[in-house]
CSV table of C-alpha atoms in Angstrom, one decimal:
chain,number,residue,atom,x,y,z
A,1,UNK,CA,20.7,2.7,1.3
A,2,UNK,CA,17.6,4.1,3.2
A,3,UNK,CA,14.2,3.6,2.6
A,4,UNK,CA,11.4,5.7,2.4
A,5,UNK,CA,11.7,7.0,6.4
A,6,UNK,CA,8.3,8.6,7.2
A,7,UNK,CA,8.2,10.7,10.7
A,8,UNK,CA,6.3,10.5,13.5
A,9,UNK,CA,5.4,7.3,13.3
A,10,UNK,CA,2.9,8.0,16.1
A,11,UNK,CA,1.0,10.9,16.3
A,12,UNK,CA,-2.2,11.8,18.4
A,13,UNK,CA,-4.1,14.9,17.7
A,14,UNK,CA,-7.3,16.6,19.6
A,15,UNK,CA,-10.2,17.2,17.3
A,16,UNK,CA,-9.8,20.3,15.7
A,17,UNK,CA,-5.7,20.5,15.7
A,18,UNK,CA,-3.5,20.2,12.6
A,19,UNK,CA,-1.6,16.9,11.5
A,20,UNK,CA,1.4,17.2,9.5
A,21,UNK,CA,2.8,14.2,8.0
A,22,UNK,CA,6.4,13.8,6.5
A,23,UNK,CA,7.9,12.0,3.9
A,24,UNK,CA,11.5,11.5,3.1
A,25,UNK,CA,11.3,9.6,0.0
A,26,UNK,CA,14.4,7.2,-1.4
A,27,UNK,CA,17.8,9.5,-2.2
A,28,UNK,CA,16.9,9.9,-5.7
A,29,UNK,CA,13.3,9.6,-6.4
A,30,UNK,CA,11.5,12.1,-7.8
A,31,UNK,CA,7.8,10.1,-7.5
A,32,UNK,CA,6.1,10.3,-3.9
A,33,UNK,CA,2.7,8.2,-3.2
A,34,UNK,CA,0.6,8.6,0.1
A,35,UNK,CA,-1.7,5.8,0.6
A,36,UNK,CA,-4.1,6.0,3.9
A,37,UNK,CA,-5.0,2.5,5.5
A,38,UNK,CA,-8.0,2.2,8.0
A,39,UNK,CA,-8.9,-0.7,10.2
A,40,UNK,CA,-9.3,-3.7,8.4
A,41,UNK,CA,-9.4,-1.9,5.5
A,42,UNK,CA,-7.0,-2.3,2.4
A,43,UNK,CA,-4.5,0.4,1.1
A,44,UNK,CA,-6.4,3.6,-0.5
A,45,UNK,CA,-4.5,5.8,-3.0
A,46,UNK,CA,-4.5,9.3,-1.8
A,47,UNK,CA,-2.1,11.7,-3.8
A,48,UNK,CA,0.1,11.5,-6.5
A,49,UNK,CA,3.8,14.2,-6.1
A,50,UNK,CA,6.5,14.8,-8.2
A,51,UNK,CA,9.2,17.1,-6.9
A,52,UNK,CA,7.3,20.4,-6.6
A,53,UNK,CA,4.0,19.3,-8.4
A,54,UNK,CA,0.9,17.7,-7.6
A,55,UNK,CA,0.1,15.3,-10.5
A,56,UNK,CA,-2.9,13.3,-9.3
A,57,UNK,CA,-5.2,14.0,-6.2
A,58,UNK,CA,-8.3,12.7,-6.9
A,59,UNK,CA,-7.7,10.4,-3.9
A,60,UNK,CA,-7.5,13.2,-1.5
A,61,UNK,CA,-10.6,15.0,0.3
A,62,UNK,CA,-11.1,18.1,-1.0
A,63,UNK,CA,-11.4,19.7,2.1
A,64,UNK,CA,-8.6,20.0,5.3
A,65,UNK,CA,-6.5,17.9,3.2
A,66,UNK,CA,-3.5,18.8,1.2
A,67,UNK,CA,-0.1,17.6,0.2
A,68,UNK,CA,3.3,19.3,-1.2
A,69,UNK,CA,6.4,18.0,-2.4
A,70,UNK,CA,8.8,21.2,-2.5
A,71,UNK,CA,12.0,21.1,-4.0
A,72,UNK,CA,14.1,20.4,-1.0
A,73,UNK,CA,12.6,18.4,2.3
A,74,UNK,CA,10.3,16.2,2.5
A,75,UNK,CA,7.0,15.8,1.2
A,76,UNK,CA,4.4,16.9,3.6
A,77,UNK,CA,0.5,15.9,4.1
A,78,UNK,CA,-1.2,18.2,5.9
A,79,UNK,CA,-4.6,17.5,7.6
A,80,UNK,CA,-6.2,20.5,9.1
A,81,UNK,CA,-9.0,20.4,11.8
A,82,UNK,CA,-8.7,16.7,12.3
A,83,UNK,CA,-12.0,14.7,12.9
A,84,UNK,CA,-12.4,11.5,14.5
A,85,UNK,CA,-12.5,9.8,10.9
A,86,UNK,CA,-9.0,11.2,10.3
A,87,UNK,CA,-7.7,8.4,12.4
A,88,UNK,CA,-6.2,6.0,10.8
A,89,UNK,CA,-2.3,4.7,9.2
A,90,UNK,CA,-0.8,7.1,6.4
A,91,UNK,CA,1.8,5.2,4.3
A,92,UNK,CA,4.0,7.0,1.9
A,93,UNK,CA,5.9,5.4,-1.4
A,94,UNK,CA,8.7,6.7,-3.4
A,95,UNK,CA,9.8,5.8,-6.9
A,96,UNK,CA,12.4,6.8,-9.4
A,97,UNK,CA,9.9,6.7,-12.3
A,98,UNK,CA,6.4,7.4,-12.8
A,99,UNK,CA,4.0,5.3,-15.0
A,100,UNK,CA,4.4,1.9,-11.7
A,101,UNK,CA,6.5,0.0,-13.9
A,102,UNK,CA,8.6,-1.0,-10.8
A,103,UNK,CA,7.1,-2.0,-7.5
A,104,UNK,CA,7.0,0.7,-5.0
A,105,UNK,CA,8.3,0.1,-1.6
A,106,UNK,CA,6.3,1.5,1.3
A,107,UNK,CA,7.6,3.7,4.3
A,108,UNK,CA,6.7,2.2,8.0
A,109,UNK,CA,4.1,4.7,8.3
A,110,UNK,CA,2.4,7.3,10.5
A,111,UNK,CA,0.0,6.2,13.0
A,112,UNK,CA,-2.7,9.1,13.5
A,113,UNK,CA,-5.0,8.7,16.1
A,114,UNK,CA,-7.5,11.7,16.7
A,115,UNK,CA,-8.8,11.9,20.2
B,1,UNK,CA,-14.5,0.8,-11.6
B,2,UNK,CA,-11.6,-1.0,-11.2
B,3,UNK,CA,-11.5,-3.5,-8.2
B,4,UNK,CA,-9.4,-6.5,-6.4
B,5,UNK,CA,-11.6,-9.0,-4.4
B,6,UNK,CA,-9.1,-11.3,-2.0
B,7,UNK,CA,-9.8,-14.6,-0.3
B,8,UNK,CA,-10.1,-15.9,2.0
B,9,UNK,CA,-10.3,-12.8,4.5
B,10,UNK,CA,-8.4,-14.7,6.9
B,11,UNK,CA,-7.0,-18.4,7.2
B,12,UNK,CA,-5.5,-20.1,10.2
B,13,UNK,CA,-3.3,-23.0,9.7
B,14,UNK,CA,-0.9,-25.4,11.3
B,15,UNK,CA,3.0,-24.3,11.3
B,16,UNK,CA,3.9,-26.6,8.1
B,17,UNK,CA,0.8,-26.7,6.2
B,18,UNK,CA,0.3,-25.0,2.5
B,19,UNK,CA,-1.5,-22.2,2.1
B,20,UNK,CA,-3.1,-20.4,-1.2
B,21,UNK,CA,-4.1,-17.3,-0.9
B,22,UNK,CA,-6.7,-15.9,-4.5
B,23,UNK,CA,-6.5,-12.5,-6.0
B,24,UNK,CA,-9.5,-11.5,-8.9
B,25,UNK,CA,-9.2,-8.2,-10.4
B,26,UNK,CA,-11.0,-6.4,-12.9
B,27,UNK,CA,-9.2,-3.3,-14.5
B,28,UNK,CA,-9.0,-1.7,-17.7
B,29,UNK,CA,-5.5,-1.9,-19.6
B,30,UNK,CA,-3.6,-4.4,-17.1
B,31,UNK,CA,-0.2,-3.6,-17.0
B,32,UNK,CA,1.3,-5.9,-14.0
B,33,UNK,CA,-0.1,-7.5,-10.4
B,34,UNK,CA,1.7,-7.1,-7.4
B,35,UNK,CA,1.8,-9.1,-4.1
B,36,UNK,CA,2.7,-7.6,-0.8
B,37,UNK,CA,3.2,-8.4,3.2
B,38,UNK,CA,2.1,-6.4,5.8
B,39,UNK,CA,2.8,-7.2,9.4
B,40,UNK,CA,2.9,-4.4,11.7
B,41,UNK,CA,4.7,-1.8,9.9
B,42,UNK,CA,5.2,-1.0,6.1
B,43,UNK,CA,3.4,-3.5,3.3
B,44,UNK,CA,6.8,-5.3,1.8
B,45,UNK,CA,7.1,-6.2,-1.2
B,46,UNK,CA,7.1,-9.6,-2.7
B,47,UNK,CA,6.0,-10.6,-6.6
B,48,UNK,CA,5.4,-8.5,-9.5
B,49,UNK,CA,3.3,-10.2,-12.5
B,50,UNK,CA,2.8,-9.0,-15.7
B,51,UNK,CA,3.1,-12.5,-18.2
B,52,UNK,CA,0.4,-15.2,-17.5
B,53,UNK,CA,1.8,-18.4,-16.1
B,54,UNK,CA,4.6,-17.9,-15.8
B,55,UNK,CA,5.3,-18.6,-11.5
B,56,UNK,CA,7.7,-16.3,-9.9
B,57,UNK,CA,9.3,-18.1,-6.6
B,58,UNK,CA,11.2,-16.9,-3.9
B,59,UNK,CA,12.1,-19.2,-1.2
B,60,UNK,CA,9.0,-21.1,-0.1
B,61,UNK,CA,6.5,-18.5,-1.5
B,62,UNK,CA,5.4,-18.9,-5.3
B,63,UNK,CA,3.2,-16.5,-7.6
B,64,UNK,CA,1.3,-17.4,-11.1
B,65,UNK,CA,-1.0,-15.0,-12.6
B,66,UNK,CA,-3.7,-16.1,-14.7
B,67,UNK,CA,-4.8,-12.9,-17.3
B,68,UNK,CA,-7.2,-14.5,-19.2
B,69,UNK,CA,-9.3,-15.7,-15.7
B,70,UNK,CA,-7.6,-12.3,-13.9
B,71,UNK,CA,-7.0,-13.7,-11.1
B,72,UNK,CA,-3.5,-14.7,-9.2
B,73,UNK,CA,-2.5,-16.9,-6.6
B,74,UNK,CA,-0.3,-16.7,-3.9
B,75,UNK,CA,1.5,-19.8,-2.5
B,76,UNK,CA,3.1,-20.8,1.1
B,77,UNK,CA,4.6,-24.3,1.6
B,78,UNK,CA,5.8,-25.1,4.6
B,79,UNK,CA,4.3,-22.4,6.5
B,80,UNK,CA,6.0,-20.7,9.7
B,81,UNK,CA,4.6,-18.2,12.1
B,82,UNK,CA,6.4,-15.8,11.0
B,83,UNK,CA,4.4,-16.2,8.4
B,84,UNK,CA,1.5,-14.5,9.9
B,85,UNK,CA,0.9,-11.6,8.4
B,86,UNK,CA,-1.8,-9.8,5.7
B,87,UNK,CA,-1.6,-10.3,2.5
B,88,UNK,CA,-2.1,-7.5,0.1
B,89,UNK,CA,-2.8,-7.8,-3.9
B,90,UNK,CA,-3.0,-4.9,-5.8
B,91,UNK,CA,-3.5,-3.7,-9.6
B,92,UNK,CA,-2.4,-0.6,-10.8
B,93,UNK,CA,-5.5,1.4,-12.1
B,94,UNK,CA,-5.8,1.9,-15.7
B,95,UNK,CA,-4.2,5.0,-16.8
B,96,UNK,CA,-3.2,6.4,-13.5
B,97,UNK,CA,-0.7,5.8,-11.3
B,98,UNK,CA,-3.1,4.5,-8.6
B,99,UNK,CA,-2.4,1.1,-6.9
B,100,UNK,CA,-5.6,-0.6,-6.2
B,101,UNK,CA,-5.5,-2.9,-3.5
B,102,UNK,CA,-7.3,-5.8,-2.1
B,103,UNK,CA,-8.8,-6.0,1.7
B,104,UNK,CA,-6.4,-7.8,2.0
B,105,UNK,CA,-5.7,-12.0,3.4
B,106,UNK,CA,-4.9,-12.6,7.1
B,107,UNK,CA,-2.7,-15.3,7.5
B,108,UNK,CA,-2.0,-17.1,11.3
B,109,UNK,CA,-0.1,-19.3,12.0
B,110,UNK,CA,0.0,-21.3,14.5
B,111,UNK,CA,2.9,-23.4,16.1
């Protein structure tokens, strides 16, 4: 059974481009989590998917940021016109239910670093 | 607002020795406690809590949770470098389906 796979797990953008982030979560799982780690800095909740809806974003910056989970595919987070502070590790979660009554397991992670 | 305040920060020890690393939490309606591992690559997970004192154990790592103090405790006897790693505690948030972590515990060890 695979795990969440996230892709790239490196990606460098120039200030100003796009960064698009995928998710693939567990075959299955309806429930996607993206969590954004800086340096030395714990995990911070971002956005909260089910398949096709955005339940929760308050985690999320209003602006340049967004996130979908369609249907098919993977679930995508988008960050437009990167900025310096945009680097950082993006971790995404999957689950089969909502409500964390089971421990969700974590993808390797993207790596964006904004030059 | 609902926080999770680990320590030590970090903690260096001797291939061999126990280590305990301390979790407090404040959060309104707790519903469970979870400890994780993060070494390079994805946080993995390791202990779920929900019932105070009652210690969950897998291999040389052991987890009790203390509700009424909220706090938890994570364990390592007979520590190994591949032990080194940070240490991640987090709550879920109440009435969301946030996970609030912890800064987090850097553990080295040495040979």
């Amino acid at each position: 059974n695979a795990g969440v796979m996230q892709n790239p797990r490196h990606l460098v953008r120039r200030r100003g481009q796009e960064a698009r982030l995928r998710c693939s979560p567990v075959k299955g799982h309806s429930h996607v989590y993206w969590y954004r780690q800086l340096p030395e800095e714990g995990l911070k909740f971002m956005v909260y998917l089910q398949k096709e809806n955005i339940i929760d974003e308050s985690g999320m910056p209003k602006e340049r940021f967004s996130a979908e989970f369609p249907k098919e595919g993977p679930s995508i987070l988008r960050i437009q016109q990167v900025v310096r502070g945009d680097s950082a590790a993006y971790f995404c979660a999957s689950s089969p239910f909502g409500g964390l009554g089971s421990p969700l397991h974590f993808g390797n992670g993207t790596r964006l670093t904004v030059t | 607002e609902d926080k999770v305040v680990q320590s030590p920060l970090s903690l260096v020890v001797h291939e061999g020795d126990t280590v305990t690393l301390n979790c407090s939490y404040e959060v309104t309606n707790f519903r469970s406690l979870l400890w994780y591992k993060q070494e390079k690559k994805a946080p993995t997970f390791l202990f779920m809590l929900t019932s105070s004192g009652i210690e969950k154990k897998s291999g040389r790592l052991s987890s009790i949770l203390d509700k009424k103090e909220l706090f938890s405790i994570l364990n390592i006897t007979a520590t190994q470098t591949g032990d080194s790693a940070v240490y991640l505690c987090a709550v879920p948030q109440g009435g969301s389906e946030k996970l609030v972590f912890g800064k987090g515990t850097k553990l080295t060890v040495n040979p």
